[in-house]
XYZ file of C-alpha atoms in Angstrom:
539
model
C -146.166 14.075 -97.290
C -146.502 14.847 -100.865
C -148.567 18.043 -102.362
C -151.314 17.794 -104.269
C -153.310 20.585 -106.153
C -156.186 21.426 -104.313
C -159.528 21.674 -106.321
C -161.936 24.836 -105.693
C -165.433 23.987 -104.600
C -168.009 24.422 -107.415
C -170.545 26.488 -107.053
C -168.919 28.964 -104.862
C -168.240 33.006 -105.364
C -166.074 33.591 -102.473
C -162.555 34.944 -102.546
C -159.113 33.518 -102.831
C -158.241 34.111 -99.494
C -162.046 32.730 -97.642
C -161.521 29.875 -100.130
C -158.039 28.984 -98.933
C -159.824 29.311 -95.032
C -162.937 26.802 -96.511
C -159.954 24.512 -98.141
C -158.078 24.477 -94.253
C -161.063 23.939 -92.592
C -161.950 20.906 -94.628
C -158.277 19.658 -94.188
C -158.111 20.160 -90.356
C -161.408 17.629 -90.786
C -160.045 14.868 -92.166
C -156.890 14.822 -90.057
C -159.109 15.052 -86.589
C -161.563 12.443 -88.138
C -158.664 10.147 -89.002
C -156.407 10.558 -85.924
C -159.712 9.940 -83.434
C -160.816 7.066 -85.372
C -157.181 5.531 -85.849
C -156.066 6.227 -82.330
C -154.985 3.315 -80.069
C -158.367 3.579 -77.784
C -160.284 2.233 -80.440
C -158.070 -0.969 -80.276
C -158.086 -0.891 -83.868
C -162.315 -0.965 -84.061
C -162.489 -4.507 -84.402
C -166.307 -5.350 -85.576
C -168.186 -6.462 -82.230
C -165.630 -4.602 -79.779
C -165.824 -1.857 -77.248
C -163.569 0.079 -79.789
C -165.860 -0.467 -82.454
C -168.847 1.612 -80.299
C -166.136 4.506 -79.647
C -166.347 4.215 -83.820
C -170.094 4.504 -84.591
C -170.764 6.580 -81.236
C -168.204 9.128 -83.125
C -169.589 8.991 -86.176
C -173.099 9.252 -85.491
C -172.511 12.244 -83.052
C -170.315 13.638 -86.505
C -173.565 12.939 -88.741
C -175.775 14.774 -86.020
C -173.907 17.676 -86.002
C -173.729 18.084 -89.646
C -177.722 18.194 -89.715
C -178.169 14.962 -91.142
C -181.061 12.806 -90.293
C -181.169 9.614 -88.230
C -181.461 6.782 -91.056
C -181.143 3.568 -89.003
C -182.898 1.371 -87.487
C -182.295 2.279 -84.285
C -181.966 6.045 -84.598
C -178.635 6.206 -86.399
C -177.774 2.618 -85.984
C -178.650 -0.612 -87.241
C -177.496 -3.868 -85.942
C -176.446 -7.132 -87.191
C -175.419 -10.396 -86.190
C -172.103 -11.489 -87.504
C -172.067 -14.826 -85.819
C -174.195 -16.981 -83.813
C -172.515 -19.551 -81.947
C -169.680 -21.046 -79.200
C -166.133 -19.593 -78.486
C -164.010 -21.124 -75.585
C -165.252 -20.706 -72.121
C -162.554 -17.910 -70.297
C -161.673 -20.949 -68.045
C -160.050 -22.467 -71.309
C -156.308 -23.229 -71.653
C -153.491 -25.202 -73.147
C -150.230 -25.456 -72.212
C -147.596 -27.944 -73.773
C -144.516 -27.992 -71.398
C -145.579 -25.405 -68.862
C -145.946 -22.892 -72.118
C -149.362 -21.321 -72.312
C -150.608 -20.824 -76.105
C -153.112 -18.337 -77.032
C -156.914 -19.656 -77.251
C -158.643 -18.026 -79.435
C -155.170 -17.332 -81.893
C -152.314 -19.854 -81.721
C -155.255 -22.612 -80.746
C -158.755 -22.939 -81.442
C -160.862 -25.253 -79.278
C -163.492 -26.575 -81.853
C -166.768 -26.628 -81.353
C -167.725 -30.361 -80.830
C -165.055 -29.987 -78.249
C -166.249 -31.710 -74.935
C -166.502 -29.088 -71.676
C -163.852 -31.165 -69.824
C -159.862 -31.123 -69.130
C -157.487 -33.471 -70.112
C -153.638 -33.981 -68.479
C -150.693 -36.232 -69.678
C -147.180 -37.040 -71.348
C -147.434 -37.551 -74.620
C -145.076 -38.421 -77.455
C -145.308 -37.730 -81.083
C -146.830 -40.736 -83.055
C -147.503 -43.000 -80.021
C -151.638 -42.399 -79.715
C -152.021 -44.251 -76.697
C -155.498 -45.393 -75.338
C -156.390 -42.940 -72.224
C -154.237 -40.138 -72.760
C -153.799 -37.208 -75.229
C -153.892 -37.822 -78.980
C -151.659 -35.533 -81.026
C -153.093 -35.979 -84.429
C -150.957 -34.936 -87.348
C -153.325 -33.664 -90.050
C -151.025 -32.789 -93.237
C -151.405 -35.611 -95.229
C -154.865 -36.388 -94.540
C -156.921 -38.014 -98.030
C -159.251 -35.265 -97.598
C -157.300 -32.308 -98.326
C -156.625 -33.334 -101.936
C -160.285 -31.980 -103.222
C -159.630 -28.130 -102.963
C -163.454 -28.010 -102.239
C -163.873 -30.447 -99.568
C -165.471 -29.353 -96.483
C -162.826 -30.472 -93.493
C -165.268 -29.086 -90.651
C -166.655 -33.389 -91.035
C -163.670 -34.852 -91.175
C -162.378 -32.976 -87.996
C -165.697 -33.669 -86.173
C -165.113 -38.014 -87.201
C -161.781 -37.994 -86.425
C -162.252 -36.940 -83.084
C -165.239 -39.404 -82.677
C -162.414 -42.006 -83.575
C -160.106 -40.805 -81.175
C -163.358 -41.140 -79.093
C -163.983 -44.582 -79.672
C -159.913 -45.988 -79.255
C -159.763 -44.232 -75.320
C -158.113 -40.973 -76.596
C -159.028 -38.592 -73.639
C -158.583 -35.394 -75.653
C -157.125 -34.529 -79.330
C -155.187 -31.891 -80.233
C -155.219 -31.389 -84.259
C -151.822 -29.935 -85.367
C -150.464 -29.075 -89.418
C -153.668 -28.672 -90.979
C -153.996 -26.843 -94.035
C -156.719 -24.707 -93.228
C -156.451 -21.115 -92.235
C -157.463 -19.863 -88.440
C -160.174 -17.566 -90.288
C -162.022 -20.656 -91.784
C -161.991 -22.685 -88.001
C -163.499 -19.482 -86.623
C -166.685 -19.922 -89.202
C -167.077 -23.623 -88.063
C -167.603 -22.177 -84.622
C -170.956 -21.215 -85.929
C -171.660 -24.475 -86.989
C -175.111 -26.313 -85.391
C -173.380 -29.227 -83.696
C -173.845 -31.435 -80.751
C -170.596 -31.170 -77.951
C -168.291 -34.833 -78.396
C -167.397 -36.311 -75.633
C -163.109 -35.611 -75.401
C -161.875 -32.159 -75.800
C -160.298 -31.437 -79.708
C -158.469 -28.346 -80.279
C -157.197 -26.997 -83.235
C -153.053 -25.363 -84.008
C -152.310 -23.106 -86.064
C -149.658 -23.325 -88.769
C -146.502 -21.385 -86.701
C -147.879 -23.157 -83.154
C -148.023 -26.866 -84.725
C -144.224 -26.493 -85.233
C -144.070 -27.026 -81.456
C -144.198 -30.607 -82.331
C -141.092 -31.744 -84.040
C -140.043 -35.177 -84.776
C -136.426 -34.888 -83.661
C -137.872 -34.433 -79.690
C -138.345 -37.833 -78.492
C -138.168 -36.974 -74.927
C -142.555 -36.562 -75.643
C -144.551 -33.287 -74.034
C -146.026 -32.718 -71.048
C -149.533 -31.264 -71.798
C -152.412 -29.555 -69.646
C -155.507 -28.665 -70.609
C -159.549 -27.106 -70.533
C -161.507 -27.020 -73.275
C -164.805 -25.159 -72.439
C -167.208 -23.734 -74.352
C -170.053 -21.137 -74.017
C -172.544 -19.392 -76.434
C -171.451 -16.677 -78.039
C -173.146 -13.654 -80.287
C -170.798 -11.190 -82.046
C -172.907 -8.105 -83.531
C -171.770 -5.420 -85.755
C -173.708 -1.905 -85.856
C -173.717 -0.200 -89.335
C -174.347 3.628 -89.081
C -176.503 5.816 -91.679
C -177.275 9.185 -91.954
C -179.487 11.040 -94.378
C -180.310 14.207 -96.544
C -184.294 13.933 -97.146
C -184.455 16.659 -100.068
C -187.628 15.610 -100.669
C -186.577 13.916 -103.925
C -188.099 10.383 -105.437
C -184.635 9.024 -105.942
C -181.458 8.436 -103.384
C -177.824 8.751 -104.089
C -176.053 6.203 -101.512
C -172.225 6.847 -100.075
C -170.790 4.596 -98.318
C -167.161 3.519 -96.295
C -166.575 1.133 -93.996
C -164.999 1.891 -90.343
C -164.306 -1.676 -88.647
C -160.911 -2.988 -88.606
C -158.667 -6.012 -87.343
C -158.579 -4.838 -83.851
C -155.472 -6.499 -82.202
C -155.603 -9.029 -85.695
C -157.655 -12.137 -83.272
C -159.647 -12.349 -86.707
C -156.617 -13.839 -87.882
C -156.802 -11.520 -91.351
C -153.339 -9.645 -90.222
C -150.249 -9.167 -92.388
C -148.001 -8.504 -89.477
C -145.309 -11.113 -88.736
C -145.635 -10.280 -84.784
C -148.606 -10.676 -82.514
C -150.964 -8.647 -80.342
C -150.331 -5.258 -81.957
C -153.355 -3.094 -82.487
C -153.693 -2.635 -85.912
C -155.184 1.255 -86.346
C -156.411 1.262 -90.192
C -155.937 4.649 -90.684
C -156.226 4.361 -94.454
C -158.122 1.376 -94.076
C -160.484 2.727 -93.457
C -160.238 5.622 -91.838
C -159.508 7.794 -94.571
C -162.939 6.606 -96.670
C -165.061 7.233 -93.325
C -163.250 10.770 -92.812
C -164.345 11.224 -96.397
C -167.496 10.211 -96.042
C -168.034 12.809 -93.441
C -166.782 15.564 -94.783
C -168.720 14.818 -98.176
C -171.776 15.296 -95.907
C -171.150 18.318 -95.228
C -170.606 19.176 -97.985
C -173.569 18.199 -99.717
C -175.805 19.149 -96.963
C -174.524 23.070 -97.365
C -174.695 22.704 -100.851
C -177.756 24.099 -103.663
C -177.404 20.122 -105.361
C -181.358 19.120 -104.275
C -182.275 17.173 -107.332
C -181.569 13.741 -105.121
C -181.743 12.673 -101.505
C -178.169 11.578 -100.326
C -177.855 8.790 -97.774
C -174.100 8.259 -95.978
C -173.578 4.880 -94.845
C -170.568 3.336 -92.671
C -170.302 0.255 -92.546
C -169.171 -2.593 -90.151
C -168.206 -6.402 -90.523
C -165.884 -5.413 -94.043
C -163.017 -7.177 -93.200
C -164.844 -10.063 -92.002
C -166.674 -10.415 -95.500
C -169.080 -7.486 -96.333
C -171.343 -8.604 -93.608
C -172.792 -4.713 -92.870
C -172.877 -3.652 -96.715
C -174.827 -7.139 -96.969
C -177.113 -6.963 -93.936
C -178.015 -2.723 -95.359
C -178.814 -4.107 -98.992
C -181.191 -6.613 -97.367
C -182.648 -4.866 -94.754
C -182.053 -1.144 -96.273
C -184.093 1.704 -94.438
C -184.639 3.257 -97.702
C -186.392 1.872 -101.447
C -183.230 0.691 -102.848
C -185.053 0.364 -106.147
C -185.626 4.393 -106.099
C -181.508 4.444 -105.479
C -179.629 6.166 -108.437
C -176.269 4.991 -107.710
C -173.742 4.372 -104.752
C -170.077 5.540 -104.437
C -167.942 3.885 -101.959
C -164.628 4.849 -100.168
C -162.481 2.365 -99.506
C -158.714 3.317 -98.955
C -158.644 6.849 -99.873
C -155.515 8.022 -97.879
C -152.691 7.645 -100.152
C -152.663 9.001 -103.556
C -149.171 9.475 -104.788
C -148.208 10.723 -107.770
C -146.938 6.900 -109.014
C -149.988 4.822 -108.011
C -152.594 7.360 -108.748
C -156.769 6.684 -108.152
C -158.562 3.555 -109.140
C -161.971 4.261 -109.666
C -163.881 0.706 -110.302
C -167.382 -0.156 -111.324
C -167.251 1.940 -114.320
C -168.874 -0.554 -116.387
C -172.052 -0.654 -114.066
C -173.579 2.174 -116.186
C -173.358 3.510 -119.729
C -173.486 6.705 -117.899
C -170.530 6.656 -116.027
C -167.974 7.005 -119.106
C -168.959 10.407 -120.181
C -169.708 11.757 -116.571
C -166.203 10.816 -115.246
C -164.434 12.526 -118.280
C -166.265 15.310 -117.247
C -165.747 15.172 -113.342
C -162.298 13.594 -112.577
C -159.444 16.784 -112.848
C -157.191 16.382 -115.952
C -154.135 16.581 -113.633
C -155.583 13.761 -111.782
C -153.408 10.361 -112.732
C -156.324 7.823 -112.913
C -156.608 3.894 -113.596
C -160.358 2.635 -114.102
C -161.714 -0.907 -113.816
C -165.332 -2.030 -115.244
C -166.270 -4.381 -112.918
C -169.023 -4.180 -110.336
C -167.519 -6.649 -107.732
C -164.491 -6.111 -105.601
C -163.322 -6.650 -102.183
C -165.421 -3.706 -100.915
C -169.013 -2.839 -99.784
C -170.003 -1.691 -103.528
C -170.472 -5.164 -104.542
C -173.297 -5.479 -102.119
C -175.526 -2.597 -104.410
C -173.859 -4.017 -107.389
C -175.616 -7.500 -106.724
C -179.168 -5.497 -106.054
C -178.854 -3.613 -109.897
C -177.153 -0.454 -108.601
C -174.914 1.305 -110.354
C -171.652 1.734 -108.322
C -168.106 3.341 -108.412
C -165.503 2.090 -106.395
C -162.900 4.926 -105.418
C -159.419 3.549 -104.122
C -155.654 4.941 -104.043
C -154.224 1.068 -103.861
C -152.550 -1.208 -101.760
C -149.037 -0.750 -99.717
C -146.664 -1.893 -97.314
C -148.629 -0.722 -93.984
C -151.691 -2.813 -95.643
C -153.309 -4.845 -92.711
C -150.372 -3.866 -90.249
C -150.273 -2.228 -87.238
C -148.012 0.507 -89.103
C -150.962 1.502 -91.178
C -151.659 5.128 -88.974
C -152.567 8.512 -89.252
C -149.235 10.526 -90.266
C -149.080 8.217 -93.186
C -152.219 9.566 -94.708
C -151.960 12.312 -97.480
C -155.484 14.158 -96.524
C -154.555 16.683 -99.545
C -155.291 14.011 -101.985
C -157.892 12.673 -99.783
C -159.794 15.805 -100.252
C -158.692 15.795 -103.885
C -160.848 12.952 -104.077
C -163.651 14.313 -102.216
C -163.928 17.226 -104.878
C -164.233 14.799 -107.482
C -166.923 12.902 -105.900
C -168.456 16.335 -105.279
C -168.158 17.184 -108.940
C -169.045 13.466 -109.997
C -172.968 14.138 -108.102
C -172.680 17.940 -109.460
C -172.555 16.079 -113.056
C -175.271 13.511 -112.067
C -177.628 16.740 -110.928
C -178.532 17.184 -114.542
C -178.978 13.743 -115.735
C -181.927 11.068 -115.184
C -181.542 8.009 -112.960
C -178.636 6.353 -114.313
C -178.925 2.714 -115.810
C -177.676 -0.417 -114.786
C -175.629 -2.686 -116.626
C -173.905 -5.691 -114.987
C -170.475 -6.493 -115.943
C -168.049 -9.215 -115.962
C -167.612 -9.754 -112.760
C -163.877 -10.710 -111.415
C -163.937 -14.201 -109.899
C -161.045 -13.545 -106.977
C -163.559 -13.823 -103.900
C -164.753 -17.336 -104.494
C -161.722 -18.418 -105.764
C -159.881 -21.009 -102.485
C -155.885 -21.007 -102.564
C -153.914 -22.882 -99.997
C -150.734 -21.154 -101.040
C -149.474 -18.093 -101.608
C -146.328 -16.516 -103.543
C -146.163 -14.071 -100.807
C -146.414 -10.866 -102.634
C -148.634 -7.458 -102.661
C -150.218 -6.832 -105.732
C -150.219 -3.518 -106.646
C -153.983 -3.234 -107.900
C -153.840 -0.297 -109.673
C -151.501 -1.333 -112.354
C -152.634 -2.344 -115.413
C -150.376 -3.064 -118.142
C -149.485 -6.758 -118.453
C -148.802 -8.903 -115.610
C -148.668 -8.409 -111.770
C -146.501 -5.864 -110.355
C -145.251 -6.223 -106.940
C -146.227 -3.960 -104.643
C -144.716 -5.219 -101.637
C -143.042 -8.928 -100.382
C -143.930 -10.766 -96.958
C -140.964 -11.402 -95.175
C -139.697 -15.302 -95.019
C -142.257 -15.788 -98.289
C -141.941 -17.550 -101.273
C -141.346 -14.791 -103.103
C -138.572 -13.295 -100.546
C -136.676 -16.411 -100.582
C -136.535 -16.597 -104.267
C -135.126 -13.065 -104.673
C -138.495 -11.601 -106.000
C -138.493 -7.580 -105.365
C -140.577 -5.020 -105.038
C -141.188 -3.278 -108.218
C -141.100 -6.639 -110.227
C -143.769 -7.955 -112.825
C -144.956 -11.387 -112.335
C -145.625 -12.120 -116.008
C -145.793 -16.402 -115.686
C -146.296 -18.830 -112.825
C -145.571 -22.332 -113.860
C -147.657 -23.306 -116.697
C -150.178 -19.978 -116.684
C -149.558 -16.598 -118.380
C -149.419 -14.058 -115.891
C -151.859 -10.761 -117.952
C -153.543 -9.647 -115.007
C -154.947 -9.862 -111.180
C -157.398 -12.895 -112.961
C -155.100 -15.050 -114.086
C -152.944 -14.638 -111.878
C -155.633 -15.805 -109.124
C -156.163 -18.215 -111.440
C -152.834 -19.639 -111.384
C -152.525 -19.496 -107.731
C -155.678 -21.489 -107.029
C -153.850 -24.361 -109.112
C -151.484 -24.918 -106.802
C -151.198 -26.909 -103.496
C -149.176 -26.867 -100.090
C -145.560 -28.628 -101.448
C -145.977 -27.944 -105.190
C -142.983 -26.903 -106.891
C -143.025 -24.669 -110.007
C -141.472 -22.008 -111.683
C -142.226 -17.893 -111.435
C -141.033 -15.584 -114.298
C -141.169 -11.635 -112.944
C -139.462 -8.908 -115.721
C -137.251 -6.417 -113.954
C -136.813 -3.516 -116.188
C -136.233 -4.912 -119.459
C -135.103 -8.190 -118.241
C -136.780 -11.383 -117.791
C -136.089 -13.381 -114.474
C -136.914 -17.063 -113.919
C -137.017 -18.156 -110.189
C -137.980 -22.086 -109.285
C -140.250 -21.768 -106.554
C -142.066 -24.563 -103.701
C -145.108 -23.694 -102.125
């Protein structure tokens, strides 16, 4: 683990030696708050899970001990729903050739499935009336519009099936990713009347056109209502102040990755988030304290943790809409989002610096001179900011960038640098210290970056590093059995073209990559020191 200077508490007259003691104490924090919340119990607290109420019971139990007042709905709680809907019945299975796949990962039963069970032998390309249809879906018409909406088309096809005696359908190489057939499942739809289930990408190669000896296939495809909830968790410091200054870090995770947002290349492997985000919720905590022992009383401070991140901002969302406080009387909200690995290469990011005129001249003042910083203006980012952003709230985004571990089950606790976590603590301490003597800050909104609603259905199978910011993409990190692996792309590279489109920055390149389709072909350019590569690529 690296060193980091340390920054004194403001404000404070104490001695060298009781400030070294206050420094520990803070340090010895952070690394329980990390290692309980990123320990394997929690199963990686997965939004809607048992693990996930280990999470909030923890950190509500941490916000009543620090003297901070209940700010929930439900004391320190407040609940949402995530999704409203069917999953497959526990009685549901499917098993080609005596193999049992996964329901609920490696296949999906849809949710106009029928509640019945199909047997038979099938072979590849021979859809015979009463029996099993396997139903290849990569060249399907549809998938040429980017924007089309294949929930429909899956739903007719199987009527189809339906109508020419296909007892069940099993839907294998569509383009689709397992995240986006988990959101039909919430779909208001009438049950068919064969069973349809949908493969994933690495099961559908089960089915390969050299086996002509056909597949023996078994299976149930029940469903039964389902409700998945999330529970966001706020605390408060009532100083009996008009306006609010909100903090907020998400705690949810990918659990054992069943959400099918994982980076691992193996399965079942509870992912523990220590950095993400463990390190922004140990932060938030200990910023609490913080604050609540400190003489800053010219604003009330509300601590939020969120829920439901990784599944799409769903807590941050639900709080901004159903917020247990005037959001219009809020001056500003920081948020914590990766916070456990500050290097001396990488540095902080510090985003939404655009959101206020303020914000220039307070973070010149706030943010340590040794302190390597990169800042970005814009109010919306893959984080729970964006949710105050969109209801005129100032924001700042804090951030120590991407890595290997990101979204893997290698992403625990002894990886975390909790020196430069609390680095960053003191400069959110010093940031509100700054804000004490100024009005309510104004909003401005900004150009916001377009890389949430942009759809890709390919990827160059690379790691951005986020914080860099000189010309192109630098890679951060490269997926094994990729694009970019099997090309000879490395870590440390800058993608400066891809195909047609100049590579300048995390925009464009998004830009690029939504251009592209499943079987494209194209070139990448990435410099490597002062040298220029050129790699031809197929998606």
């Amino acid at each position: 683990m690296k060193q980091y200077l340390l920054l004194l508490p403001l404000g404070l007259t104490l001695g060298v030696n009781a400030q070294k003691k206050a420094d520990r104490k803070v340090l010895a924090s952070l690394q329980a708050h990390v290692a309980y919340l990123a320990d394997d119990k929690l199963e990686g607290r997965r939004t809607g899970t048992a693990g996930e109420k280990l999470a909030y019971t923890y950190i509500s139990e941490q916000m009543k001990a620090a003297g901070l007042t209940a700010k929930g709905e439900e004391g320190y709680l407040q609940t949402f729903v995530v999704r409203e809907g069917v999953t497959a019945a526990p009685s549901a299975f499917l098993k080609i050739n005596d193999k049992a796949l996964k329901i609920g990962s490696e296949a999906l039963v849809l949710p106009f499935s029928a509640n019945k069970n199909a047997k038979g032998e099938v072979i590849l390309h021979v859809n015979e009336p009463s029996n099993i249809w396997l139903v290849d879906a990569a060249d399907w018409d549809e998938y040429d519009n980017p924007h089309a909406d294949m929930f429909p088309v899956y739903q007719k096809k199987t009527q189809e099936a339906a109508k020419q005696g296909a007892t069940a359908v099993i839907f294998y190489n569509g383009k689709e990713k397992g995240t986006t057939v988990e959101k039909w499942m919430s779909e208001k739809t009438n049950a068919g009347s064969i069973p349809a289930i949908w493969l994933d990408a690495a099961t559908s190669k089960t089915f390969n056109d050299d086996d002509v000896d056909g597949y023996q296939i078994d299976l149930s495809a029940g469903l039964i209502p389902s409700k998945r909830t999330g529970t966001n968790v706020a605390g408060f410091i009532d100083n009996n102040a008009t306006e609010t200054i909100v903090f907020g870090a998400h705690y949810d995770h990918l659990g054992y990755g069943e959400d099918h947002n994982s980076l691992s290349t193996t399965n079942n492997e509870i992912h523990n988030g220590a950095d993400d985000n463990a390190s922004g919720t140990a932060a938030l905590l200990e910023l609490a304290k913080m604050l609540k022992a400190s003489k800053l009383k010219k604003y009330n401070y509300l601590f939020l943790a969120f829920s439901g991140e990784e599944l799409g901002l769903y807590g941050s969302k639900y709080y901004t809409e159903h917020s247990t406080i005037d959001l219009t009387n809020a001056n500003y909200m920081i948020n914590m989002d990766m916070v456990g690995r500050l290097s001396d290469t990488k540095g902080l990011e510090i985003g939404g610096v655009g959101t206020s005129p303020s914000w220039g001249a307070i973070l010149k003042s706030a943010v340590p001179s040794n302190l390597k910083v990169s800042y970005d203006s814009s109010g919306v980012g893959p984080s729970d900011h964006t949710s105050f952003y969109l209801k005129n709230i100032p924001v700042l985004f804090f951030f120590t960038g991407s890595h290997s571990d990101y979204h893997k089950p290698s992403d625990d606790a002894d990886k975390v640098n909790y020196e430069g976590q609390y680095t960053i603590i003191r400069t959110i301490y010093n940031i509100v210290d700054k804000t004490s003597n100024e009005p309510k800050l104004a909003f401005t909104k900004t150009k916001d970056k377009q890389t949430k609603s942009t759809r890709f259905s390919v990827s160059l199978g690379i790691m951005p590093d986020y914080t860099y910011d000189k010309g192109g993409v630098k890679v951060d990190g490269v997926s094994p059995g990729k694009v970019a692996e099997k090309a000879g792309i490395s870590v440390g590279d800058i993608v400066v073209q891809l195909g047609k489109f100049e590579i300048r920055d995390m925009d464009s390149y998004m830009e690029a990559l939504g251009s592209f389709k499943a079987g494209d072909k194209t070139n990448v350019k990435v410099k490597r020191g002062n040298e220029v590569k050129s790699y031809d690529i197929a998606f």
